[in-house]
PDB file of C-alpha atoms and ligand atoms in Angstrom:
ATOM      1  CA  MET A1290      11.072 -29.661  28.295  1.00 85.00           C
ATOM      2  CA  ALA A1291       9.982 -26.635  26.016  1.00 96.00           C
ATOM      3  CA  TYR A1292       9.546 -23.389  27.990  1.00 98.00           C
ATOM      4  CA  VAL A1293       6.723 -20.730  27.498  1.00 98.00           C
ATOM      5  CA  ARG A1294       6.188 -17.502  26.026  1.00 98.00           C
ATOM      6  CA  LYS A1295       3.526 -15.525  27.441  1.00 98.00           C
ATOM      7  CA  ASN A1296       1.029 -12.991  26.577  1.00 98.00           C
ATOM      8  CA  VAL A1297       2.822  -9.654  27.756  1.00 98.00           C
ATOM      9  CA  SER A1298      -0.881  -8.847  29.633  1.00 98.00           C
ATOM     10  CA  SER A1299      -0.632 -12.025  31.688  1.00 98.00           C
ATOM     11  CA  LEU A1300       2.983 -11.492  33.013  1.00 98.00           C
ATOM     12  CA  THR A1301       2.985 -10.774  37.055  1.00 98.00           C
ATOM     13  CA  ALA A1302       4.626  -8.047  38.846  1.00 98.00           C
ATOM     14  CA  GLY A1303       7.667 -10.029  39.524  1.00 98.00           C
ATOM     15  CA  GLU A1304       7.981 -11.381  36.089  1.00 98.00           C
ATOM     16  CA  ARG A1305       7.640  -8.132  34.333  1.00 98.00           C
ATOM     17  CA  ARG A1306      10.550  -6.866  36.889  1.00 98.00           C
ATOM     18  CA  ARG A1307      12.364  -9.655  35.662  1.00 98.00           C
ATOM     19  CA  PHE A1308      12.350  -9.375  31.908  1.00 98.00           C
ATOM     20  CA  VAL A1309      12.990  -5.797  32.075  1.00 98.00           C
ATOM     21  CA  ASN A1310      16.162  -6.619  34.553  1.00 98.00           C
ATOM     22  CA  ALA A1311      17.743  -8.894  31.903  1.00 98.00           C
ATOM     23  CA  LEU A1312      17.455  -6.330  29.249  1.00 98.00           C
ATOM     24  CA  LEU A1313      18.978  -3.636  31.345  1.00 98.00           C
ATOM     25  CA  ALA A1314      21.479  -6.387  31.973  1.00 98.00           C
ATOM     26  CA  LEU A1315      22.468  -7.230  28.376  1.00 98.00           C
ATOM     27  CA  LYS A1316      22.095  -3.366  27.811  1.00 98.00           C
ATOM     28  CA  ARG A1317      25.112  -2.719  30.506  1.00 98.00           C
ATOM     29  CA  ARG A1318      27.044  -5.366  29.218  1.00 97.00           C
ATOM     30  CA  GLY A1319      27.108  -3.934  25.753  1.00 97.00           C
ATOM     31  CA  GLU A1320      25.384  -7.094  24.307  1.00 98.00           C
ATOM     32  CA  TYR A1321      22.205  -5.585  23.499  1.00 98.00           C
ATOM     33  CA  ASP A1322      23.493  -2.868  21.143  1.00 98.00           C
ATOM     34  CA  GLU A1323      25.121  -6.215  19.211  1.00 98.00           C
ATOM     35  CA  PHE A1324      21.688  -7.140  18.420  1.00 98.00           C
ATOM     36  CA  VAL A1325      20.587  -3.495  17.035  1.00 97.00           C
ATOM     37  CA  ARG A1326      23.765  -3.466  14.776  1.00 97.00           C
ATOM     38  CA  MET A1327      23.259  -6.716  13.500  1.00 97.00           C
ATOM     39  CA  HIS A1328      19.479  -5.757  12.464  1.00 96.00           C
ATOM     40  CA  ILE A1329      21.020  -2.815  10.983  1.00 95.00           C
ATOM     41  CA  ASP A1330      23.298  -4.544   9.090  1.00 94.00           C
ATOM     42  CA  PHE A1331      20.825  -7.494   8.032  1.00 94.00           C
ATOM     43  CA  TYR A1332      18.579  -5.007   6.339  1.00 90.00           C
ATOM     44  CA  THR A1333      18.572  -5.582   2.742  1.00 89.00           C
ATOM     45  CA  ALA A1334      16.059  -4.145   0.775  1.00 89.00           C
ATOM     46  CA  ASP A1335      14.404  -5.054  -2.859  1.00 90.00           C
ATOM     47  CA  GLY A1336      16.158  -1.997  -4.512  1.00 88.00           C
ATOM     48  CA  GLU A1337      19.707  -3.208  -3.037  1.00 91.00           C
ATOM     49  CA  ASP A1338      21.971  -5.762  -4.404  1.00 89.00           C
ATOM     50  CA  GLY A1339      22.661  -9.102  -2.660  1.00 92.00           C
ATOM     51  CA  LEU A1340      20.845 -11.808  -0.659  1.00 94.00           C
ATOM     52  CA  ARG A1341      17.929 -10.464   1.206  1.00 96.00           C
ATOM     53  CA  THR A1342      17.575 -12.492   4.707  1.00 95.00           C
ATOM     54  CA  ALA A1343      15.604 -10.367   7.176  1.00 96.00           C
ATOM     55  CA  HIS A1344      13.318  -8.243   5.269  1.00 95.00           C
ATOM     56  CA  MET A1345      11.240  -8.147   1.997  1.00 96.00           C
ATOM     57  CA  ALA A1346      11.955 -11.898   1.915  1.00 97.00           C
ATOM     58  CA  PRO A1347      10.677 -15.474   2.277  1.00 98.00           C
ATOM     59  CA  SER A1348      13.069 -15.723   5.445  1.00 98.00           C
ATOM     60  CA  PHE A1349      11.637 -12.548   6.980  1.00 98.00           C
ATOM     61  CA  LEU A1350      10.054 -14.999   9.510  1.00 98.00           C
ATOM     62  CA  PRO A1351      13.008 -17.653  10.215  1.00 98.00           C
ATOM     63  CA  TRP A1352      15.624 -14.763  10.442  1.00 98.00           C
ATOM     64  CA  HIS A1353      13.753 -13.115  12.948  1.00 98.00           C
ATOM     65  CA  ARG A1354      12.494 -16.617  14.785  1.00 98.00           C
ATOM     66  CA  ARG A1355      16.368 -17.152  14.914  1.00 98.00           C
ATOM     67  CA  PHE A1356      17.209 -13.524  15.932  1.00 98.00           C
ATOM     68  CA  LEU A1357      14.743 -13.693  18.575  1.00 98.00           C
ATOM     69  CA  LEU A1358      15.912 -17.165  20.020  1.00 98.00           C
ATOM     70  CA  GLU A1359      19.609 -15.714  20.391  1.00 98.00           C
ATOM     71  CA  LEU A1360      18.275 -12.574  22.457  1.00 98.00           C
ATOM     72  CA  GLU A1361      16.081 -15.185  24.622  1.00 98.00           C
ATOM     73  CA  ARG A1362      19.080 -17.142  25.457  1.00 98.00           C
ATOM     74  CA  ALA A1363      21.037 -14.231  26.164  1.00 98.00           C
ATOM     75  CA  LEU A1364      18.350 -12.823  28.610  1.00 98.00           C
ATOM     76  CA  ARG A1365      18.018 -16.639  29.793  1.00 98.00           C
ATOM     77  CA  ARG A1366      21.874 -16.483  30.871  1.00 98.00           C
ATOM     78  CA  VAL A1367      21.057 -13.303  32.861  1.00 98.00           C
ATOM     79  CA  ASP A1368      17.918 -14.817  34.640  1.00 98.00           C
ATOM     80  CA  SER A1369      16.930 -18.694  33.753  1.00 98.00           C
ATOM     81  CA  SER A1370      13.302 -17.741  34.260  1.00 98.00           C
ATOM     82  CA  VAL A1371      12.938 -15.092  31.633  1.00 98.00           C
ATOM     83  CA  THR A1372      11.316 -15.602  28.047  1.00 98.00           C
ATOM     84  CA  VAL A1373      10.421 -13.211  25.546  1.00 98.00           C
ATOM     85  CA  PRO A1374       6.659 -12.121  26.062  1.00 98.00           C
ATOM     86  CA  TYR A1375       4.108 -11.089  23.063  1.00 98.00           C
ATOM     87  CA  TRP A1376       2.416  -8.138  22.119  1.00 98.00           C
ATOM     88  CA  ASP A1377      -1.052  -8.932  20.886  1.00 98.00           C
ATOM     89  CA  TRP A1378      -1.701  -5.878  19.211  1.00 98.00           C
ATOM     90  CA  THR A1379      -5.161  -6.700  18.352  1.00 98.00           C
ATOM     91  CA  ARG A1380      -6.455  -6.974  22.014  1.00 98.00           C
ATOM     92  CA  ASP A1381      -4.081  -4.225  23.592  1.00 98.00           C
ATOM     93  CA  ARG A1382      -4.519  -1.391  21.252  1.00 97.00           C
ATOM     94  CA  THR A1383      -4.555   2.067  23.081  1.00 97.00           C
ATOM     95  CA  THR A1384      -1.263   4.111  24.102  1.00 97.00           C
ATOM     96  CA  THR A1385      -1.802   3.438  27.561  1.00 96.00           C
ATOM     97  CA  SER A1386      -2.535   0.006  27.836  1.00 97.00           C
ATOM     98  CA  VAL A1387       0.298  -3.033  28.021  1.00 97.00           C
ATOM     99  CA  PRO A1388       3.185  -2.763  27.179  1.00 98.00           C
ATOM    100  CA  TRP A1389       3.096   0.691  27.244  1.00 98.00           C
ATOM    101  CA  THR A1390       3.156   1.056  31.413  1.00 98.00           C
ATOM    102  CA  LYS A1391       5.690   2.272  33.926  1.00 97.00           C
ATOM    103  CA  ASP A1392       6.818  -1.386  35.076  1.00 97.00           C
ATOM    104  CA  LEU A1393       7.105  -2.741  31.348  1.00 98.00           C
ATOM    105  CA  LEU A1394       8.154  -0.855  28.277  1.00 98.00           C
ATOM    106  CA  GLY A1395       7.266   2.909  29.695  1.00 98.00           C
ATOM    107  CA  GLY A1396       5.038   5.164  27.676  1.00 98.00           C
ATOM    108  CA  ASN A1397       4.695   7.378  24.857  1.00 98.00           C
ATOM    109  CA  GLY A1398       7.210  10.110  23.779  1.00 98.00           C
ATOM    110  CA  ARG A1399       6.813  13.833  25.064  1.00 98.00           C
ATOM    111  CA  HIS A1400       5.656  16.253  22.487  1.00 96.00           C
ATOM    112  CA  SER A1401       8.686  18.303  21.626  1.00 96.00           C
ATOM    113  CA  ASP A1402      10.741  15.680  20.776  1.00 95.00           C
ATOM    114  CA  ARG A1403       9.294  12.451  21.193  1.00 97.00           C
ATOM    115  CA  GLN A1404      11.478  11.292  24.021  1.00 97.00           C
ATOM    116  CA  VAL A1405      10.212   8.584  26.128  1.00 98.00           C
ATOM    117  CA  MET A1406      10.086  10.118  29.779  1.00 98.00           C
ATOM    118  CA  THR A1407       8.793   7.051  31.644  1.00 98.00           C
ATOM    119  CA  GLY A1408       9.715   3.681  32.595  1.00 98.00           C
ATOM    120  CA  PRO A1409      13.055   1.775  32.441  1.00 98.00           C
ATOM    121  CA  PHE A1410      13.945   2.908  28.810  1.00 98.00           C
ATOM    122  CA  ALA A1411      13.813   6.339  29.381  1.00 98.00           C
ATOM    123  CA  TYR A1412      16.904   8.304  28.900  1.00 97.00           C
ATOM    124  CA  ALA A1413      16.591  10.283  32.034  1.00 95.00           C
ATOM    125  CA  ALA A1414      16.414   6.926  34.162  1.00 96.00           C
ATOM    126  CA  GLY A1415      20.161   6.546  32.876  1.00 96.00           C
ATOM    127  CA  HIS A1416      20.159   2.555  31.594  1.00 97.00           C
ATOM    128  CA  TRP A1417      19.095   3.381  28.073  1.00 98.00           C
ATOM    129  CA  THR A1418      21.246   5.270  26.041  1.00 97.00           C
ATOM    130  CA  ILE A1419      21.021   4.698  22.314  1.00 97.00           C
ATOM    131  CA  LYS A1420      24.481   3.566  20.823  1.00 96.00           C
ATOM    132  CA  GLU A1421      23.858   1.931  17.508  1.00 94.00           C
ATOM    133  CA  GLY A1422      21.212   3.731  15.297  1.00 88.00           C
ATOM    134  CA  VAL A1423      20.998   5.212  12.026  1.00 80.00           C
ATOM    135  CA  THR A1424      20.652   8.890  13.275  1.00 80.00           C
ATOM    136  CA  ASP A1425      22.678  10.540  16.005  1.00 78.00           C
ATOM    137  CA  GLY A1426      19.749  10.433  18.955  1.00 87.00           C
ATOM    138  CA  ARG A1427      21.038   9.052  22.298  1.00 95.00           C
ATOM    139  CA  PHE A1428      17.476   8.976  23.618  1.00 97.00           C
ATOM    140  CA  LEU A1429      14.607   6.483  22.642  1.00 98.00           C
ATOM    141  CA  THR A1430      11.792   8.315  21.193  1.00 97.00           C
ATOM    142  CA  ARG A1431       7.997   6.988  20.694  1.00 98.00           C
ATOM    143  CA  ASP A1432       4.885   8.674  18.771  1.00 98.00           C
ATOM    144  CA  LEU A1433       2.280   6.118  19.363  1.00 98.00           C
ATOM    145  CA  GLY A1434      -0.348   6.595  17.187  1.00 97.00           C
ATOM    146  CA  ARG A1435       1.091   8.748  14.715  1.00 96.00           C
ATOM    147  CA  SER A1436      -0.006  12.136  16.171  1.00 94.00           C
ATOM    148  CA  ALA A1437       0.853  14.104  13.380  1.00 93.00           C
ATOM    149  CA  ALA A1438      -1.291  11.833  11.047  1.00 94.00           C
ATOM    150  CA  PRO A1439      -2.934   9.048  12.950  1.00 95.00           C
ATOM    151  CA  LEU A1440      -3.063   5.839  12.457  1.00 95.00           C
ATOM    152  CA  LYS A1441      -4.478   2.546  13.505  1.00 96.00           C
ATOM    153  CA  LEU A1442      -3.124  -0.609  14.902  1.00 98.00           C
ATOM    154  CA  PRO A1443      -3.998  -3.623  12.418  1.00 97.00           C
ATOM    155  CA  THR A1444      -6.933  -4.990  13.271  1.00 97.00           C
ATOM    156  CA  ARG A1445      -7.961  -9.143  14.214  1.00 98.00           C
ATOM    157  CA  SER A1446      -9.553  -9.215  10.602  1.00 97.00           C
ATOM    158  CA  GLU A1447      -6.400  -8.227   8.804  1.00 97.00           C
ATOM    159  CA  LEU A1448      -4.406 -10.685  10.569  1.00 98.00           C
ATOM    160  CA  GLN A1449      -6.709 -13.201   9.762  1.00 98.00           C
ATOM    161  CA  TRP A1450      -6.524 -11.959   5.791  1.00 98.00           C
ATOM    162  CA  ALA A1451      -2.795 -13.021   6.413  1.00 98.00           C
ATOM    163  CA  LEU A1452      -3.486 -16.247   8.457  1.00 98.00           C
ATOM    164  CA  ASP A1453      -6.191 -17.368   5.657  1.00 98.00           C
ATOM    165  CA  ASP A1454      -3.718 -17.596   2.573  1.00 98.00           C
ATOM    166  CA  PRO A1455      -2.566 -21.232   2.487  1.00 98.00           C
ATOM    167  CA  VAL A1456       0.744 -20.305   0.559  1.00 98.00           C
ATOM    168  CA  TYR A1457       3.589 -19.484   2.438  1.00 98.00           C
ATOM    169  CA  ASP A1458       5.065 -17.033  -0.517  1.00 98.00           C
ATOM    170  CA  ALA A1459       5.160 -16.599  -3.944  1.00 98.00           C
ATOM    171  CA  SER A1460       7.060 -15.323  -6.897  1.00 97.00           C
ATOM    172  CA  PRO A1461       8.876 -12.592  -6.926  1.00 97.00           C
ATOM    173  CA  TRP A1462       9.967 -13.312  -3.062  1.00 97.00           C
ATOM    174  CA  ASP A1463       9.950  -9.524  -2.329  1.00 96.00           C
ATOM    175  CA  SER A1464       7.882  -6.574  -1.276  1.00 96.00           C
ATOM    176  CA  THR A1465       5.573  -6.188  -4.289  1.00 95.00           C
ATOM    177  CA  VAL A1466       4.144  -9.817  -4.398  1.00 97.00           C
ATOM    178  CA  ARG A1467       0.325  -9.721  -3.330  1.00 96.00           C
ATOM    179  CA  LYS A1468      -0.401 -13.170  -2.387  1.00 97.00           C
ATOM    180  CA  GLY A1469       1.154 -15.553   0.280  1.00 98.00           C
ATOM    181  CA  PHE A1470       1.303 -15.584   4.042  1.00 98.00           C
ATOM    182  CA  ARG A1471       4.826 -13.662   4.809  1.00 98.00           C
ATOM    183  CA  ASN A1472       3.934 -10.587   2.665  1.00 98.00           C
ATOM    184  CA  LYS A1473       0.460 -10.505   3.933  1.00 98.00           C
ATOM    185  CA  LEU A1474       2.023 -10.534   7.317  1.00 98.00           C
ATOM    186  CA  GLU A1475       5.085  -8.612   6.703  1.00 98.00           C
ATOM    187  CA  GLY A1476       3.064  -5.868   5.350  1.00 97.00           C
ATOM    188  CA  TRP A1477       4.214  -4.202   1.834  1.00 96.00           C
ATOM    189  CA  GLY A1478       1.021  -3.479   0.321  1.00 92.00           C
ATOM    190  CA  ALA A1479      -0.021  -1.597  -3.148  1.00 87.00           C
ATOM    191  CA  GLY A1480       0.266   2.071  -3.378  1.00 84.00           C
ATOM    192  CA  SER A1481       1.809   4.419  -0.982  1.00 83.00           C
ATOM    193  CA  GLY A1482       1.109   5.696   2.556  1.00 82.00           C
ATOM    194  CA  SER A1483      -0.674   4.763   5.321  1.00 85.00           C
ATOM    195  CA  ALA A1484      -3.171   2.508   3.477  1.00 86.00           C
ATOM    196  CA  SER A1485      -0.159   0.444   2.296  1.00 93.00           C
ATOM    197  CA  TRP A1486       1.160  -0.755   5.703  1.00 95.00           C
ATOM    198  CA  LYS A1487      -0.088  -3.853   6.566  1.00 96.00           C
ATOM    199  CA  ASN A1488       0.413  -5.959   9.913  1.00 98.00           C
ATOM    200  CA  HIS A1489       3.921  -6.033  10.843  1.00 98.00           C
ATOM    201  CA  ASN A1490       4.907  -2.565   9.109  1.00 97.00           C
ATOM    202  CA  ARG A1491       1.735  -0.801  10.480  1.00 97.00           C
ATOM    203  CA  VAL A1492       2.701  -1.780  13.884  1.00 98.00           C
ATOM    204  CA  HIS A1493       6.281  -0.535  13.258  1.00 98.00           C
ATOM    205  CA  ARG A1494       4.709   2.849  12.052  1.00 97.00           C
ATOM    206  CA  TRP A1495       2.158   3.207  14.874  1.00 98.00           C
ATOM    207  CA  VAL A1496       4.793   3.064  17.552  1.00 98.00           C
ATOM    208  CA  GLY A1497       6.881   5.626  15.514  1.00 97.00           C
ATOM    209  CA  GLY A1498      10.117   6.669  16.964  1.00 97.00           C
ATOM    210  CA  ALA A1499      13.011   4.646  16.858  1.00 96.00           C
ATOM    211  CA  MET A1500      10.875   1.527  15.725  1.00 97.00           C
ATOM    212  CA  LEU A1501      10.953   3.243  12.205  1.00 95.00           C
ATOM    213  CA  GLY A1502      13.488   1.857  10.091  1.00 90.00           C
ATOM    214  CA  GLY A1503      16.596  -0.516  10.657  1.00 94.00           C
ATOM    215  CA  ALA A1504      17.642   0.445  14.221  1.00 96.00           C
ATOM    216  CA  SER A1505      14.180  -0.405  15.603  1.00 97.00           C
ATOM    217  CA  VAL A1506      15.946  -3.035  17.541  1.00 98.00           C
ATOM    218  CA  ASN A1507      16.477   0.266  20.080  1.00 98.00           C
ATOM    219  CA  ASP A1508      13.317  -0.027  21.235  1.00 98.00           C
ATOM    220  CA  PRO A1509      12.374  -3.171  23.503  1.00 98.00           C
ATOM    221  CA  VAL A1510       8.876  -3.553  22.170  1.00 98.00           C
ATOM    222  CA  PHE A1511      10.286  -4.633  18.934  1.00 98.00           C
ATOM    223  CA  TRP A1512      10.968  -8.275  20.550  1.00 98.00           C
ATOM    224  CA  LEU A1513       6.961  -8.196  21.901  1.00 98.00           C
ATOM    225  CA  HIS A1514       5.724  -7.249  18.425  1.00 98.00           C
ATOM    226  CA  HIS A1515       8.072  -9.636  16.496  1.00 98.00           C
ATOM    227  CA  ALA A1516       7.122 -12.672  19.475  1.00 98.00           C
ATOM    228  CA  PHE A1517       3.643 -12.175  18.572  1.00 98.00           C
ATOM    229  CA  LEU A1518       4.233 -12.274  14.657  1.00 98.00           C
ATOM    230  CA  ASP A1519       6.758 -15.401  15.565  1.00 98.00           C
ATOM    231  CA  LEU A1520       3.455 -17.023  17.190  1.00 98.00           C
ATOM    232  CA  GLN A1521       1.322 -16.158  14.035  1.00 98.00           C
ATOM    233  CA  TRP A1522       3.624 -18.411  12.100  1.00 98.00           C
ATOM    234  CA  SER A1523       2.988 -21.354  14.489  1.00 98.00           C
ATOM    235  CA  ARG A1524      -0.779 -20.758  13.833  1.00 98.00           C
ATOM    236  CA  TRP A1525      -0.316 -20.270  10.032  1.00 98.00           C
ATOM    237  CA  GLN A1526       1.408 -23.683  10.209  1.00 98.00           C
ATOM    238  CA  ARG A1527      -1.405 -25.698  12.136  1.00 98.00           C
ATOM    239  CA  ALA A1528      -3.986 -23.834   9.996  1.00 98.00           C
ATOM    240  CA  HIS A1529      -2.467 -25.192   6.716  1.00 98.00           C
ATOM    241  CA  ARG A1530      -0.835 -28.619   7.747  1.00 97.00           C
ATOM    242  CA  SER A1531      -0.057 -29.217   4.233  1.00 97.00           C
ATOM    243  CA  HIS A1532       2.156 -26.344   3.258  1.00 98.00           C
ATOM    244  CA  ARG A1533       5.444 -25.160   4.287  1.00 98.00           C
ATOM    245  CA  TYR A1534       8.279 -22.633   3.635  1.00 98.00           C
ATOM    246  CA  LEU A1535       8.828 -21.494   0.138  1.00 98.00           C
ATOM    247  CA  PRO A1536      10.979 -21.769  -1.923  1.00 98.00           C
ATOM    248  CA  ALA A1537      11.522 -25.116  -1.545  1.00 98.00           C
ATOM    249  CA  ARG A1538      14.418 -24.857  -4.115  1.00 97.00           C
ATOM    250  CA  PRO A1539      16.943 -21.649  -5.109  1.00 97.00           C
ATOM    251  CA  PRO A1540      15.566 -19.639  -7.781  1.00 96.00           C
ATOM    252  CA  GLY A1541      17.363 -20.904 -10.960  1.00 96.00           C
ATOM    253  CA  ALA A1542      20.175 -18.674 -12.935  1.00 95.00           C
ATOM    254  CA  ALA A1543      17.426 -17.242 -15.660  1.00 96.00           C
ATOM    255  CA  ASP A1544      15.414 -15.739 -12.398  1.00 95.00           C
ATOM    256  CA  ALA A1545      15.492 -11.987 -11.431  1.00 95.00           C
ATOM    257  CA  GLN A1546      15.698 -13.497  -7.868  1.00 95.00           C
ATOM    258  CA  HIS A1547      18.645 -15.534  -8.258  1.00 95.00           C
ATOM    259  CA  ARG A1548      20.614 -15.663  -5.008  1.00 94.00           C
ATOM    260  CA  ARG A1549      18.469 -12.995  -3.309  1.00 96.00           C
ATOM    261  CA  VAL A1550      16.783 -15.179  -1.232  1.00 97.00           C
ATOM    262  CA  VAL A1551      16.939 -18.305   0.756  1.00 97.00           C
ATOM    263  CA  ALA A1552      15.249 -21.624   0.039  1.00 98.00           C
ATOM    264  CA  ARG A1553      14.163 -24.213   2.206  1.00 98.00           C
ATOM    265  CA  TYR A1554      17.208 -26.222   2.491  1.00 98.00           C
ATOM    266  CA  GLU A1555      19.716 -23.044   2.415  1.00 98.00           C
ATOM    267  CA  LYS A1556      21.730 -21.571   5.236  1.00 98.00           C
ATOM    268  CA  LEU A1557      20.178 -18.326   6.749  1.00 97.00           C
ATOM    269  CA  PRO A1558      23.107 -15.936   7.174  1.00 97.00           C
ATOM    270  CA  PRO A1559      24.530 -15.305   9.971  1.00 97.00           C
ATOM    271  CA  TRP A1560      23.668 -18.497  11.246  1.00 97.00           C
ATOM    272  CA  ASP A1561      24.174 -22.220  10.526  1.00 96.00           C
ATOM    273  CA  GLU A1562      20.490 -23.313  10.192  1.00 98.00           C
ATOM    274  CA  THR A1563      18.168 -23.295   7.090  1.00 98.00           C
ATOM    275  CA  PRO A1564      14.622 -22.391   7.150  1.00 98.00           C
ATOM    276  CA  ASP A1565      13.530 -26.340   7.450  1.00 98.00           C
ATOM    277  CA  GLN A1566      15.307 -26.288  10.631  1.00 98.00           C
ATOM    278  CA  LEU A1567      13.824 -23.477  12.171  1.00 98.00           C
ATOM    279  CA  GLU A1568      10.002 -24.439  11.323  1.00 98.00           C
ATOM    280  CA  ASP A1569       9.188 -26.595  14.051  1.00 97.00           C
ATOM    281  CA  MET A1570      10.213 -24.878  17.421  1.00 97.00           C
ATOM    282  CA  SER A1571       7.640 -27.389  19.556  1.00 97.00           C
ATOM    283  CA  ARG A1572      10.809 -28.702  21.645  1.00 97.00           C
ATOM    284  CA  VAL A1573      12.455 -25.110  22.048  1.00 98.00           C
ATOM    285  CA  TYR A1574       9.255 -23.016  23.452  1.00 98.00           C
ATOM    286  CA  ARG A1575       5.665 -22.879  22.937  1.00 98.00           C
ATOM    287  CA  TYR A1576       3.399 -20.175  23.254  1.00 98.00           C
ATOM    288  CA  VAL A1577       0.252 -19.868  25.770  1.00 97.00           C
TER     289      VAL A1577
HETATM  290 CU1  LIG B 722       9.879  -5.941  12.401  1.00 52.44          CU
END
């Protein structure tokens, strides 16, 4: 029986508490920091050598799908009633709406050093010390809405612009491609600065603090954000039934993207599964 992933705004008080407690249990056991480390280690950008799996690549969606499943399995070993909720940032758009409440993820960072002071993940609460990071900071930081240069969350129509593209991804399969659902959703746009950040990228920027960069998993909102993106992938599949993950075959030896991206039937490191095997999750979970 498939289990259900819910909109975070519809969780009951008890469901909120159990989700938070399961995260804190993984943190206490050191398992949570392994997820942070893994996301840092798999951040290979266009400009670097080697296979790109998690970002700036077609496998952005299956990689994060598998990563979320792994976290969810760990949470469900702690408490089998828990699933990863999603944050619909086209609806819950303010710095005080869900998930930024005291009984969920806590609120914004304070002005002076952006330290999160409320909720279960505040450093002062004693259960959430950052250990794996790209900086030495030990406390969780946020700058919701980017106070110095305000930014808005992506809108429903911006998300729809991505969903309306029937092609999953296109050559050169990186951050520069302007067509295809994957990069329109991942959000590497043309130009520089705030106008160039779309959908997924723009949300990371809007949250700010720990959510900027490879160690973004340190903020539990990472999972809620990526669950919502994962839901968009299934919506896109339903809207374009004859379309699938691309590339279907690996780019050839003459292609600049040779051995840089994962094709449909290739294994997606560090797992043994292929994008093909990760396209249909309907027997594992569904979204409500
Ligand atoms: Cu992300």
